[in-house]
Amino acid sequence: MRDTRESRLLLVLLVAIAFALITVDIRGGERSPLDGVRHVAASVFGPVEKGVASAVDPVGNAVAAVRDSDERHNRISALERENTGLKQRLGSNDRNRGRAAELDAMLKTAGRGQYGIKGAQVIAIGAAQGFSWTVTIDAGSRDGIKRDMTVLNGDGLVGRVTTVARDTATVLLANDPKFTVGTRMEKSGELGFANGQGAGVLRVELLNGKAAVRPGDRLVTFGSSRDKPFVPGVPVGEVTRVEPAGGSLTRTLQVRPFVGYSKLDIVGVVVEPPRTDPRDTVLPPKPEAPKPTPTVTVTVTPSASAKPED
């Protein structure tokens, strides 16, 4: 296109339209009028993203092998044997060793919670059909993925599925400002709601303003009606700060999530909820406090045969 007055006006008009669409989409949230456009875009661009990821990632088929791990606890031994074979297929370089460890941790998390999962890889950061804190995974409707399914990894809660195409799906991450999940405190069982802050911290409002909470306490998901969008017992994070109550009806906490949202790779979509609430059993054991080193004091006693000096 030649640099003419008409071309410059056209460019300004297109930019203005783009910003208007972004604003409408963000304000609309889940009920955005552009939701249908997002579904169409997911169907169009999803296979392209998945194809590119497969071409540049030689271990994609290995991760896809855990797509059929949606049976319950009685299949954990078989899954662990399968994972051993996957580790051998992944090779020995540092990156693939790390990914094998992620697979292993995810399977153990699913086993402790008795979650039936479908394994997937993150193939895109952000979504072509939206402007939220999202990732695109290489599993879709033909893999049994549906909207409002819980997504986790070996560390804990990743997010929930928001848009599903045939071969891909979009996951809204738990650190997104529009994300909300019911939580339950470890041991005490105090209930609350966690909201994303767009960074590495979650904000939790406990329903009991007089709840006894201290840094280091941990939270899991409370669960939703019919287990959608959240199954119970998935680790959420650890309390880092308890804000003063100040007579408020609720108690506000700052929580560091267990999941590192900036380095997601292998995730699992919960396609089958647990029969019973796993409560705190999915949380990893707390490290034991270091034992104090005993101090030995040696006292030198003068020999009886020693003579005092003149």
CSV table of C-alpha atoms in Angstrom, one decimal:
chain,number,residue,atom,x,y,z
A,1,MET,CA,0.0,0.0,0.0
A,2,ARG,CA,1.3,3.4,-1.0
A,3,ASP,CA,1.9,6.0,1.8
A,4,THR,CA,-1.1,8.3,1.0
A,5,ARG,CA,-3.5,10.3,3.1
A,6,GLU,CA,-6.2,7.7,2.5
A,7,SER,CA,-3.9,4.8,3.6
A,8,ARG,CA,-2.9,6.7,6.8
A,9,LEU,CA,-6.6,7.4,7.6
A,10,LEU,CA,-7.4,3.7,7.1
A,11,LEU,CA,-4.6,2.6,9.4
A,12,VAL,CA,-5.8,5.0,12.2
A,13,LEU,CA,-9.4,3.7,11.7
A,14,LEU,CA,-8.2,0.0,12.0
A,15,VAL,CA,-6.2,0.8,15.2
A,16,ALA,CA,-9.2,2.5,16.7
A,17,ILE,CA,-11.5,-0.4,15.9
A,18,ALA,CA,-8.9,-2.9,17.5
A,19,PHE,CA,-8.8,-0.9,20.7
A,20,ALA,CA,-12.6,-0.7,20.8
A,21,LEU,CA,-12.9,-4.5,20.4
A,22,ILE,CA,-10.3,-5.0,23.2
A,23,THR,CA,-12.3,-2.7,25.5
A,24,VAL,CA,-15.6,-4.5,24.8
A,25,ASP,CA,-14.0,-7.9,25.3
A,26,ILE,CA,-12.4,-7.1,28.6
A,27,ARG,CA,-15.5,-5.4,30.0
A,28,GLY,CA,-17.7,-8.2,28.8
A,29,GLY,CA,-15.8,-11.0,30.6
A,30,GLU,CA,-17.5,-14.4,30.2
A,31,ARG,CA,-20.5,-12.7,28.7
A,32,SER,CA,-18.6,-10.8,26.1
A,33,PRO,CA,-20.4,-10.3,22.8
A,34,LEU,CA,-17.2,-11.5,21.2
A,35,ASP,CA,-17.4,-14.9,22.8
A,36,GLY,CA,-18.7,-16.4,19.6
A,37,VAL,CA,-15.7,-14.9,17.7
A,38,ARG,CA,-13.4,-16.4,20.3
A,39,HIS,CA,-14.8,-19.9,19.6
A,40,VAL,CA,-14.4,-19.4,15.8
A,41,ALA,CA,-10.9,-18.2,16.3
A,42,ALA,CA,-10.0,-21.1,18.5
A,43,SER,CA,-11.3,-23.5,15.9
A,44,VAL,CA,-9.3,-21.8,13.1
A,45,PHE,CA,-6.0,-21.1,14.9
A,46,GLY,CA,-6.0,-24.0,17.3
A,47,PRO,CA,-4.8,-26.7,14.8
A,48,VAL,CA,-2.2,-24.3,13.5
A,49,GLU,CA,-0.8,-23.7,17.1
A,50,LYS,CA,-0.9,-27.4,17.8
A,51,GLY,CA,0.8,-28.3,14.5
A,52,VAL,CA,3.6,-25.7,15.1
A,53,ALA,CA,4.1,-27.0,18.6
A,54,SER,CA,4.3,-30.6,17.4
A,55,ALA,CA,6.8,-29.7,14.7
A,56,VAL,CA,9.2,-28.0,17.1
A,57,ASP,CA,8.7,-30.3,20.1
A,58,PRO,CA,9.8,-33.9,19.7
A,59,VAL,CA,8.3,-35.0,23.0
A,60,GLY,CA,4.7,-34.0,22.3
A,61,ASN,CA,3.6,-37.6,21.6
A,62,ALA,CA,5.1,-38.7,24.9
A,63,VAL,CA,2.9,-36.2,26.9
A,64,ALA,CA,-0.1,-37.3,24.8
A,65,ALA,CA,0.4,-40.8,26.1
A,66,VAL,CA,-1.0,-39.8,29.5
A,67,ARG,CA,-4.2,-38.5,27.9
A,68,ASP,CA,-5.8,-41.9,28.8
A,69,SER,CA,-5.0,-41.6,32.5
A,70,ASP,CA,-8.5,-40.8,33.4
A,71,GLU,CA,-9.1,-43.8,35.6
A,72,ARG,CA,-9.1,-43.6,39.4
A,73,HIS,CA,-6.7,-44.5,42.2
A,74,ASN,CA,-6.6,-48.2,41.4
A,75,ARG,CA,-4.7,-47.4,38.2
A,76,ILE,CA,-2.0,-45.4,39.8
A,77,SER,CA,0.5,-48.2,39.7
A,78,ALA,CA,-0.1,-48.7,36.0
A,79,LEU,CA,0.3,-45.0,35.4
A,80,GLU,CA,3.6,-44.9,37.3
A,81,ARG,CA,4.9,-47.8,35.1
A,82,GLU,CA,3.7,-45.8,32.0
A,83,ASN,CA,5.5,-42.8,33.3
A,84,THR,CA,8.7,-44.7,33.6
A,85,GLY,CA,8.5,-45.6,30.0
A,86,LEU,CA,7.8,-42.0,29.1
A,87,LYS,CA,10.9,-40.9,30.9
A,88,GLN,CA,13.0,-43.2,28.8
A,89,ARG,CA,11.4,-41.8,25.6
A,90,LEU,CA,12.0,-38.3,26.7
A,91,GLY,CA,15.7,-38.7,26.7
A,92,SER,CA,18.4,-37.5,29.0
A,93,ASN,CA,19.0,-33.8,28.3
A,94,ASP,CA,18.2,-31.3,31.1
A,95,ARG,CA,15.0,-30.0,29.6
A,96,ASN,CA,13.5,-33.4,29.0
A,97,ARG,CA,14.6,-34.6,32.4
A,98,GLY,CA,12.7,-31.6,33.9
A,99,ARG,CA,9.6,-32.4,31.9
A,100,ALA,CA,9.7,-36.0,33.0
A,101,ALA,CA,9.8,-34.8,36.6
A,102,GLU,CA,6.8,-32.7,35.9
A,103,LEU,CA,4.9,-35.7,34.5
A,104,ASP,CA,5.8,-37.7,37.5
A,105,ALA,CA,4.7,-35.0,40.0
A,106,MET,CA,1.4,-34.5,38.1
A,107,LEU,CA,0.6,-38.2,38.2
A,108,LYS,CA,1.3,-38.3,41.9
A,109,THR,CA,-0.9,-35.3,42.5
A,110,ALA,CA,-3.7,-37.0,40.5
A,111,GLY,CA,-3.2,-40.2,42.5
A,112,ARG,CA,-3.4,-38.6,45.9
A,113,GLY,CA,-6.6,-36.7,44.9
A,114,GLN,CA,-8.1,-39.6,42.9
A,115,TYR,CA,-8.6,-37.2,40.0
A,116,GLY,CA,-9.1,-38.6,36.5
A,117,ILE,CA,-6.9,-36.4,34.3
A,118,LYS,CA,-6.1,-35.8,30.6
A,119,GLY,CA,-2.5,-34.8,30.1
A,120,ALA,CA,-1.7,-31.8,27.8
A,121,GLN,CA,1.1,-29.4,26.9
A,122,VAL,CA,1.0,-25.6,26.9
A,123,ILE,CA,1.5,-24.6,23.3
A,124,ALA,CA,0.8,-20.8,23.5
A,125,ILE,CA,0.9,-18.0,26.0
A,126,GLY,CA,-2.2,-15.9,25.9
A,127,ALA,CA,-4.9,-16.5,23.5
A,128,ALA,CA,-5.5,-15.2,19.9
A,129,GLN,CA,-9.2,-15.0,20.9
A,130,GLY,CA,-8.9,-12.9,24.1
A,131,PHE,CA,-6.7,-10.6,26.2
A,132,SER,CA,-6.7,-12.3,29.6
A,133,TRP,CA,-4.0,-14.2,31.6
A,134,THR,CA,-4.5,-17.4,29.6
A,135,VAL,CA,-2.6,-20.3,28.0
A,136,THR,CA,-3.6,-22.6,25.1
A,137,ILE,CA,-3.2,-26.4,25.5
A,138,ASP,CA,-3.0,-29.1,22.9
A,139,ALA,CA,-6.1,-31.0,24.0
A,140,GLY,CA,-9.6,-30.3,23.0
A,141,SER,CA,-13.1,-31.6,22.6
A,142,ARG,CA,-12.0,-34.8,20.9
A,143,ASP,CA,-9.9,-35.6,24.0
A,144,GLY,CA,-13.0,-35.2,26.3
A,145,ILE,CA,-12.1,-31.6,27.3
A,146,LYS,CA,-15.1,-29.4,28.2
A,147,ARG,CA,-15.6,-25.9,29.4
A,148,ASP,CA,-15.3,-25.3,33.2
A,149,MET,CA,-13.0,-28.2,33.9
A,150,THR,CA,-10.3,-27.8,36.6
A,151,VAL,CA,-6.7,-27.6,35.3
A,152,LEU,CA,-3.7,-28.6,37.6
A,153,ASN,CA,-0.1,-29.7,37.5
A,154,GLY,CA,2.2,-31.4,39.9
A,155,ASP,CA,2.3,-28.3,42.2
A,156,GLY,CA,-1.4,-27.4,42.4
A,157,LEU,CA,-4.2,-25.3,40.8
A,158,VAL,CA,-3.4,-23.9,37.4
A,159,GLY,CA,-6.8,-22.6,36.4
A,160,ARG,CA,-10.0,-23.6,34.5
A,161,VAL,CA,-11.0,-24.3,30.9
A,162,THR,CA,-12.9,-21.4,29.3
A,163,THR,CA,-12.9,-22.1,25.6
A,164,VAL,CA,-12.8,-25.5,23.8
A,165,ALA,CA,-12.0,-26.2,20.2
A,166,ARG,CA,-11.6,-29.6,18.5
A,167,ASP,CA,-7.8,-29.9,19.1
A,168,THR,CA,-7.1,-27.2,21.6
A,169,ALA,CA,-8.5,-25.4,24.7
A,170,THR,CA,-8.0,-22.1,26.4
A,171,VAL,CA,-7.2,-22.1,30.2
A,172,LEU,CA,-7.9,-19.0,32.3
A,173,LEU,CA,-5.0,-18.9,34.9
A,174,ALA,CA,-5.7,-18.5,38.6
A,175,ASN,CA,-3.7,-15.3,38.7
A,176,ASP,CA,-6.1,-13.5,36.3
A,177,PRO,CA,-8.0,-10.6,38.0
A,178,LYS,CA,-11.3,-12.1,36.8
A,179,PHE,CA,-10.5,-15.5,38.4
A,180,THR,CA,-12.3,-16.5,41.6
A,181,VAL,CA,-12.2,-19.9,43.4
A,182,GLY,CA,-13.6,-21.1,46.7
A,183,THR,CA,-10.9,-22.1,49.2
A,184,ARG,CA,-10.6,-24.0,52.5
A,185,MET,CA,-7.8,-23.6,55.0
A,186,GLU,CA,-5.8,-26.6,55.9
A,187,LYS,CA,-6.8,-28.2,59.3
A,188,SER,CA,-9.1,-25.4,60.5
A,189,GLY,CA,-11.4,-25.7,57.4
A,190,GLU,CA,-12.1,-21.9,57.3
A,191,LEU,CA,-13.7,-21.0,54.0
A,192,GLY,CA,-13.0,-18.1,51.7
A,193,PHE,CA,-12.6,-16.9,48.1
A,194,ALA,CA,-9.3,-16.4,46.3
A,195,ASN,CA,-8.9,-13.8,43.5
A,196,GLY,CA,-6.1,-13.4,41.0
A,197,GLN,CA,-4.0,-10.2,41.2
A,198,GLY,CA,-2.3,-10.4,37.7
A,199,ALA,CA,1.0,-11.3,39.3
A,200,GLY,CA,2.5,-13.9,41.7
A,201,VAL,CA,0.1,-13.3,44.6
A,202,LEU,CA,-3.5,-14.3,45.3
A,203,ARG,CA,-5.9,-12.3,47.5
A,204,VAL,CA,-8.1,-14.4,49.8
A,205,GLU,CA,-11.1,-13.2,51.7
A,206,LEU,CA,-12.0,-15.5,54.6
A,207,LEU,CA,-15.6,-15.5,55.6
A,208,ASN,CA,-14.8,-15.5,59.3
A,209,GLY,CA,-13.2,-12.1,60.2
A,210,LYS,CA,-12.0,-13.6,63.5
A,211,ALA,CA,-10.3,-16.7,62.0
A,212,ALA,CA,-6.9,-17.5,63.5
A,213,VAL,CA,-4.5,-17.5,60.6
A,214,ARG,CA,-0.7,-17.1,60.4
A,215,PRO,CA,1.9,-17.0,57.6
A,216,GLY,CA,2.7,-20.5,56.4
A,217,ASP,CA,-0.8,-21.8,56.6
A,218,ARG,CA,-2.0,-23.5,53.4
A,219,LEU,CA,-5.2,-23.6,51.3
A,220,VAL,CA,-6.9,-26.0,48.9
A,221,THR,CA,-9.9,-25.6,46.6
A,222,PHE,CA,-13.3,-26.0,48.4
A,223,GLY,CA,-14.9,-27.5,45.3
A,224,SER,CA,-18.0,-26.4,43.3
A,225,SER,CA,-21.5,-27.8,42.7
A,226,ARG,CA,-21.2,-30.9,40.6
A,227,ASP,CA,-17.4,-30.4,40.6
A,228,LYS,CA,-17.5,-27.6,38.0
A,229,PRO,CA,-15.5,-25.5,37.5
A,230,PHE,CA,-13.5,-26.8,40.5
A,231,VAL,CA,-13.0,-30.1,42.1
A,232,PRO,CA,-12.1,-30.1,45.8
A,233,GLY,CA,-8.7,-30.6,47.5
A,234,VAL,CA,-6.4,-29.1,44.8
A,235,PRO,CA,-3.5,-27.2,46.5
A,236,VAL,CA,-3.8,-23.4,46.0
A,237,GLY,CA,-1.1,-21.7,47.9
A,238,GLU,CA,0.5,-20.6,51.2
A,239,VAL,CA,-0.3,-17.6,53.3
A,240,THR,CA,2.4,-15.0,53.3
A,241,ARG,CA,0.6,-12.1,55.0
A,242,VAL,CA,-2.4,-11.7,57.2
A,243,GLU,CA,-3.9,-8.2,57.0
A,244,PRO,CA,-5.3,-6.6,60.2
A,245,ALA,CA,-8.9,-7.5,60.8
A,246,GLY,CA,-9.9,-4.0,61.9
A,247,GLY,CA,-13.4,-5.1,62.9
A,248,SER,CA,-14.2,-6.3,59.3
A,249,LEU,CA,-16.6,-9.2,58.8
A,250,THR,CA,-14.0,-10.9,56.6
A,251,ARG,CA,-10.3,-11.6,56.9
A,252,THR,CA,-7.9,-10.7,54.1
A,253,LEU,CA,-4.9,-12.8,53.3
A,254,GLN,CA,-2.0,-12.5,50.8
A,255,VAL,CA,-1.3,-16.0,49.4
A,256,ARG,CA,1.7,-17.2,47.4
A,257,PRO,CA,0.4,-19.8,44.8
A,258,PHE,CA,2.1,-23.1,44.6
A,259,VAL,CA,2.1,-23.0,40.8
A,260,GLY,CA,4.6,-20.8,38.8
A,261,TYR,CA,2.3,-19.4,36.1
A,262,SER,CA,5.3,-18.0,34.1
A,263,LYS,CA,6.8,-21.4,33.5
A,264,LEU,CA,3.9,-23.7,32.7
A,265,ASP,CA,4.6,-26.6,30.4
A,266,ILE,CA,2.8,-29.9,31.2
A,267,VAL,CA,-0.7,-29.7,32.8
A,268,GLY,CA,-3.6,-32.1,33.5
A,269,VAL,CA,-7.3,-31.4,32.9
A,270,VAL,CA,-9.5,-33.1,35.5
A,271,VAL,CA,-12.1,-35.0,33.4
A,272,GLU,CA,-13.3,-37.1,36.3
A,273,PRO,CA,-13.8,-35.8,39.9
A,274,PRO,CA,-12.9,-37.8,43.0
A,275,ARG,CA,-15.5,-40.0,44.6
A,276,THR,CA,-14.9,-38.3,48.0
A,277,ASP,CA,-13.4,-34.9,49.0
A,278,PRO,CA,-9.6,-35.5,49.4
A,279,ARG,CA,-9.5,-32.6,51.8
A,280,ASP,CA,-5.8,-32.0,52.8
A,281,THR,CA,-4.3,-35.2,51.5
A,282,VAL,CA,-3.1,-33.7,48.2
A,283,LEU,CA,-1.0,-31.1,50.0
A,284,PRO,CA,2.7,-32.1,50.1
A,285,PRO,CA,4.1,-32.9,53.5
A,286,LYS,CA,5.5,-29.9,55.3
A,287,PRO,CA,9.3,-30.0,55.7
A,288,GLU,CA,10.5,-30.9,59.2
A,289,ALA,CA,12.1,-28.1,61.2
A,290,PRO,CA,15.9,-28.6,61.3
A,291,LYS,CA,17.0,-30.2,64.6
A,292,PRO,CA,19.4,-28.1,66.7
A,293,THR,CA,23.0,-29.3,66.6
A,294,PRO,CA,24.1,-30.4,70.1
A,295,THR,CA,26.8,-28.3,71.6
A,296,VAL,CA,29.6,-30.2,73.4
A,297,THR,CA,31.7,-28.3,75.9
A,298,VAL,CA,35.1,-29.7,76.8
A,299,THR,CA,36.6,-28.7,80.1
A,300,VAL,CA,40.3,-29.4,80.7
A,301,THR,CA,41.1,-30.5,84.2
A,302,PRO,CA,44.7,-30.1,85.4
A,303,SER,CA,46.5,-33.3,86.0
A,304,ALA,CA,46.9,-34.3,89.7
A,305,SER,CA,50.6,-34.9,89.1
A,306,ALA,CA,51.2,-31.4,87.9
A,307,LYS,CA,53.1,-29.3,90.4
A,308,PRO,CA,52.4,-25.7,90.9
A,309,GLU,CA,55.1,-23.3,89.8
A,310,ASP,CA,57.2,-21.6,92.5
